[in-house]
Tab-separated table of N, CA and C in Angstrom:
chain	number	residue	atom	x	y	z
A	1	MET	N	-7.252	-67.570	32.656
A	1	MET	CA	-8.624	-67.326	33.090
A	1	MET	C	-8.778	-65.850	33.445
A	2	GLU	N	-9.918	-65.336	33.135
A	2	GLU	CA	-10.256	-63.939	33.421
A	2	GLU	C	-10.372	-63.707	34.935
A	3	GLN	N	-10.069	-62.496	35.369
A	3	GLN	CA	-10.205	-62.166	36.783
A	3	GLN	C	-11.674	-62.220	37.203
A	4	ILE	N	-11.888	-62.613	38.436
A	4	ILE	CA	-13.240	-62.714	38.972
A	4	ILE	C	-13.620	-61.385	39.625
A	5	PRO	N	-14.710	-60.762	39.190
A	5	PRO	CA	-15.145	-59.519	39.832
A	5	PRO	C	-15.817	-59.807	41.171
A	6	LEU	N	-15.349	-59.118	42.203
A	6	LEU	CA	-15.928	-59.236	43.540
A	6	LEU	C	-16.058	-57.850	44.152
A	7	PRO	N	-17.005	-57.686	45.068
A	7	PRO	CA	-17.117	-56.380	45.730
A	7	PRO	C	-15.839	-56.060	46.502
A	8	SER	N	-15.491	-54.804	46.528
A	8	SER	CA	-14.373	-54.382	47.351
A	8	SER	C	-14.721	-54.644	48.810
A	9	PRO	N	-13.789	-55.170	49.605
A	9	PRO	CA	-14.080	-55.454	51.018
A	9	PRO	C	-14.572	-54.228	51.802
A	10	ILE	N	-14.222	-53.046	51.350
A	10	ILE	CA	-14.653	-51.841	52.057
A	10	ILE	C	-16.176	-51.709	52.052
A	11	HIS	N	-16.843	-52.286	51.057
A	11	HIS	CA	-18.303	-52.221	51.014
A	11	HIS	C	-18.911	-52.883	52.254
A	12	TYR	N	-18.383	-54.049	52.627
A	12	TYR	CA	-18.870	-54.724	53.824
A	12	TYR	C	-18.608	-53.861	55.060
A	13	GLU	N	-17.407	-53.311	55.128
A	13	GLU	CA	-17.037	-52.507	56.297
A	13	GLU	C	-17.931	-51.279	56.440
A	14	LEU	N	-18.214	-50.610	55.341
A	14	LEU	CA	-19.079	-49.437	55.401
A	14	LEU	C	-20.485	-49.799	55.873
A	15	LEU	N	-21.034	-50.870	55.329
A	15	LEU	CA	-22.370	-51.303	55.740
A	15	LEU	C	-22.400	-51.688	57.217
A	16	LEU	N	-21.382	-52.414	57.658
A	16	LEU	CA	-21.340	-52.822	59.051
A	16	LEU	C	-21.229	-51.627	59.989
A	17	GLN	N	-20.399	-50.662	59.622
A	17	GLN	CA	-20.261	-49.474	60.462
A	17	GLN	C	-21.578	-48.701	60.545
A	18	LEU	N	-22.245	-48.562	59.426
A	18	LEU	CA	-23.535	-47.867	59.422
A	18	LEU	C	-24.545	-48.579	60.313
A	19	LEU	N	-24.652	-49.888	60.138
A	19	LEU	CA	-25.620	-50.654	60.920
A	19	LEU	C	-25.284	-50.653	62.405
A	20	GLU	N	-24.012	-50.820	62.733
A	20	GLU	CA	-23.611	-50.907	64.140
A	20	GLU	C	-23.664	-49.556	64.852
A	21	ARG	N	-23.279	-48.510	64.169
A	21	ARG	CA	-23.182	-47.203	64.824
A	21	ARG	C	-24.473	-46.386	64.760
A	22	GLN	N	-25.151	-46.436	63.636
A	22	GLN	CA	-26.305	-45.549	63.466
A	22	GLN	C	-27.632	-46.292	63.523
A	23	THR	N	-27.758	-47.347	62.740
A	23	THR	CA	-29.031	-48.065	62.702
A	23	THR	C	-29.349	-48.687	64.059
A	24	MET	N	-28.358	-49.324	64.663
A	24	MET	CA	-28.596	-49.993	65.941
A	24	MET	C	-29.028	-48.991	67.015
A	25	SER	N	-28.409	-47.833	67.046
A	25	SER	CA	-28.822	-46.843	68.049
A	25	SER	C	-30.214	-46.293	67.741
A	26	ALA	N	-30.580	-46.228	66.472
A	26	ALA	CA	-31.907	-45.723	66.096
A	26	ALA	C	-33.022	-46.686	66.496
A	27	VAL	N	-32.713	-47.964	66.587
A	27	VAL	CA	-33.735	-48.960	66.936
A	27	VAL	C	-33.550	-49.511	68.353
A	28	SER	N	-32.732	-48.846	69.143
A	28	SER	CA	-32.387	-49.365	70.467
A	28	SER	C	-33.596	-49.553	71.385
A	29	GLN	N	-34.646	-48.807	71.167
A	29	GLN	CA	-35.836	-48.906	72.023
A	29	GLN	C	-36.841	-49.955	71.539
A	30	ASN	N	-36.583	-50.573	70.390
A	30	ASN	CA	-37.510	-51.551	69.833
A	30	ASN	C	-36.800	-52.907	69.727
A	31	PRO	N	-37.079	-53.826	70.659
A	31	PRO	CA	-36.373	-55.111	70.676
A	31	PRO	C	-36.507	-55.922	69.381
A	32	ASP	N	-37.676	-55.873	68.751
A	32	ASP	CA	-37.877	-56.635	67.508
A	32	ASP	C	-37.001	-56.092	66.382
A	33	LEU	N	-36.994	-54.779	66.219
A	33	LEU	CA	-36.153	-54.175	65.183
A	33	LEU	C	-34.674	-54.347	65.497
A	34	ARG	N	-34.325	-54.211	66.776
A	34	ARG	CA	-32.930	-54.403	67.186
A	34	ARG	C	-32.460	-55.814	66.837
A	35	HIS	N	-33.335	-56.787	67.068
A	35	HIS	CA	-33.004	-58.182	66.729
A	35	HIS	C	-32.798	-58.343	65.219
A	36	GLN	N	-33.669	-57.727	64.420
A	36	GLN	CA	-33.541	-57.821	62.963
A	36	GLN	C	-32.240	-57.182	62.481
A	37	VAL	N	-31.912	-56.033	63.035
A	37	VAL	CA	-30.668	-55.362	62.647
A	37	VAL	C	-29.469	-56.226	63.052
A	38	ASN	N	-29.540	-56.806	64.238
A	38	ASN	CA	-28.459	-57.675	64.688
A	38	ASN	C	-28.289	-58.876	63.755
A	39	GLN	N	-29.392	-59.454	63.311
A	39	GLN	CA	-29.316	-60.576	62.370
A	39	GLN	C	-28.707	-60.144	61.039
A	40	LEU	N	-29.036	-58.955	60.603
A	40	LEU	CA	-28.454	-58.422	59.368
A	40	LEU	C	-26.943	-58.237	59.521
A	41	ILE	N	-26.516	-57.734	60.663
A	41	ILE	CA	-25.084	-57.567	60.927
A	41	ILE	C	-24.375	-58.911	60.892
A	42	ILE	N	-24.959	-59.912	61.518
A	42	ILE	CA	-24.374	-61.258	61.520
A	42	ILE	C	-24.266	-61.792	60.095
A	43	THR	N	-25.313	-61.603	59.306
A	43	THR	CA	-25.309	-62.075	57.923
A	43	THR	C	-24.214	-61.400	57.101
A	44	LEU	N	-24.057	-60.091	57.274
A	44	LEU	CA	-23.012	-59.374	56.536
A	44	LEU	C	-21.619	-59.824	56.954
A	45	ARG	N	-21.427	-60.074	58.229
A	45	ARG	CA	-20.126	-60.577	58.692
A	45	ARG	C	-19.826	-61.939	58.077
A	46	LYS	N	-20.835	-62.799	58.026
A	46	LYS	CA	-20.660	-64.120	57.408
A	46	LYS	C	-20.317	-63.972	55.926
A	47	ALA	N	-21.006	-63.064	55.242
A	47	ALA	CA	-20.739	-62.844	53.817
A	47	ALA	C	-19.308	-62.357	53.603
A	48	ALA	N	-18.838	-61.465	54.463
A	48	ALA	CA	-17.465	-60.959	54.338
A	48	ALA	C	-16.462	-62.091	54.532
A	49	VAL	N	-16.718	-62.969	55.492
A	49	VAL	CA	-15.828	-64.110	55.742
A	49	VAL	C	-15.859	-65.075	54.557
A	50	GLN	N	-17.044	-65.324	54.020
A	50	GLN	CA	-17.150	-66.216	52.865
A	50	GLN	C	-16.409	-65.649	51.667
A	51	GLN	N	-16.499	-64.332	51.458
A	51	GLN	CA	-15.782	-63.740	50.337
A	51	GLN	C	-14.278	-63.872	50.551
A	52	LYS	N	-13.818	-63.667	51.777
A	52	LYS	CA	-12.386	-63.806	52.077
A	52	LYS	C	-11.921	-65.224	51.780
A	53	GLN	N	-12.724	-66.223	52.128
A	53	GLN	CA	-12.389	-67.615	51.836
A	53	GLN	C	-12.329	-67.856	50.328
A	54	LEU	N	-13.273	-67.292	49.599
A	54	LEU	CA	-13.270	-67.407	48.145
A	54	LEU	C	-12.005	-66.785	47.563
A	55	GLU	N	-11.637	-65.616	48.077
A	55	GLU	CA	-10.425	-64.952	47.597
A	55	GLU	C	-9.185	-65.794	47.870
A	56	GLU	N	-9.117	-66.418	49.045
A	56	GLU	CA	-7.982	-67.287	49.373
A	56	GLU	C	-7.935	-68.495	48.443
A	57	ASN	N	-9.107	-69.076	48.148
A	57	ASN	CA	-9.160	-70.204	47.220
A	57	ASN	C	-8.733	-69.784	45.819
A	58	CYS	N	-9.148	-68.600	45.405
A	58	CYS	CA	-8.739	-68.087	44.102
A	58	CYS	C	-7.226	-67.895	44.057
A	59	HIS	N	-6.684	-67.337	45.126
A	59	HIS	CA	-5.235	-67.116	45.193
A	59	HIS	C	-4.475	-68.444	45.078
A	60	CYS	N	-4.953	-69.465	45.807
A	60	CYS	CA	-4.315	-70.786	45.760
A	60	CYS	C	-4.436	-71.423	44.377
A	61	SER	N	-5.470	-71.071	43.645
A	61	SER	CA	-5.700	-71.624	42.308
A	61	SER	C	-5.154	-70.720	41.208
A	62	SER	N	-4.439	-69.667	41.593
A	62	SER	CA	-3.875	-68.702	40.649
A	62	SER	C	-4.943	-68.033	39.790
A	63	VAL	N	-6.085	-67.780	40.396
A	63	VAL	CA	-7.165	-67.065	39.723
A	63	VAL	C	-7.162	-65.637	40.265
A	64	GLY	N	-7.129	-64.669	39.357
A	64	GLY	CA	-7.087	-63.275	39.764
A	64	GLY	C	-8.436	-62.770	40.240
A	65	ILE	N	-8.372	-61.748	41.072
A	65	ILE	CA	-9.577	-61.119	41.603
A	65	ILE	C	-9.555	-59.646	41.226
A	66	ASP	N	-10.694	-59.150	40.790
A	66	ASP	CA	-10.853	-57.741	40.455
A	66	ASP	C	-11.858	-57.148	41.430
A	67	HIS	N	-11.349	-56.456	42.476
A	67	HIS	CA	-12.244	-55.831	43.447
A	67	HIS	C	-12.932	-54.642	42.792
A	68	ARG	N	-14.245	-54.689	42.763
A	68	ARG	CA	-15.037	-53.653	42.108
A	68	ARG	C	-15.587	-52.680	43.140
A	69	TRP	N	-15.628	-51.432	42.734
A	69	TRP	CA	-16.176	-50.387	43.588
A	69	TRP	C	-17.598	-50.035	43.192
A	70	SER	N	-18.015	-50.455	41.997
A	70	SER	CA	-19.383	-50.215	41.552
A	70	SER	C	-19.734	-51.247	40.495
A	71	ILE	N	-20.993	-51.286	40.129
A	71	ILE	CA	-21.412	-52.214	39.077
A	71	ILE	C	-21.229	-51.604	37.699
A	72	ASN	N	-20.796	-50.357	37.646
A	72	ASN	CA	-20.619	-49.655	36.372
A	72	ASN	C	-19.234	-49.815	35.780
A	73	HIS	N	-18.421	-50.696	36.359
A	73	HIS	CA	-17.074	-50.945	35.858
A	73	HIS	C	-17.148	-51.745	34.550
A	74	HIS	N	-16.463	-51.260	33.543
A	74	HIS	CA	-16.443	-51.973	32.262
A	74	HIS	C	-15.001	-52.233	31.859
A	75	VAL	N	-14.734	-53.434	31.391
A	75	VAL	CA	-13.400	-53.756	30.901
A	75	VAL	C	-13.112	-52.889	29.687
A	76	GLY	N	-11.933	-52.310	29.631
A	76	GLY	CA	-11.565	-51.466	28.513
A	76	GLY	C	-12.139	-50.078	28.592
A	77	GLN	N	-12.647	-49.705	29.736
A	77	GLN	CA	-13.277	-48.407	29.895
A	77	GLN	C	-12.269	-47.272	29.748
A	78	VAL	N	-11.054	-47.457	30.223
A	78	VAL	CA	-10.043	-46.418	30.136
A	78	VAL	C	-9.681	-46.184	28.678
A	79	GLY	N	-9.734	-44.950	28.257
A	79	GLY	CA	-9.373	-44.609	26.894
A	79	GLY	C	-10.487	-44.798	25.880
A	80	ALA	N	-11.649	-45.212	26.365
A	80	ALA	CA	-12.772	-45.376	25.436
A	80	ALA	C	-13.230	-44.018	24.951
A	81	SER	N	-13.694	-43.977	23.743
A	81	SER	CA	-14.086	-42.701	23.142
A	81	SER	C	-15.580	-42.446	23.223
A	82	ASP	N	-16.302	-43.216	24.010
A	82	ASP	CA	-17.768	-43.023	24.154
A	82	ASP	C	-18.085	-41.836	25.000
């Protein structure tokens, strides 16, 4: 079976750091916006945990994972003459 493309875990970490360190302080005076940002942080944490569970299931099923750093990754890209 072909490897499953998944976002690199660092993507979640970068987004969480941005939201927690910069966005949250920028909206600290607005309770409604602060609540929305907090909900977004919770959602991203849940997504990161779900991806980790998927990766563990793939590992148990001997399915490979290809952590992608961008959507522009193409199989066979190395050595292509385009």
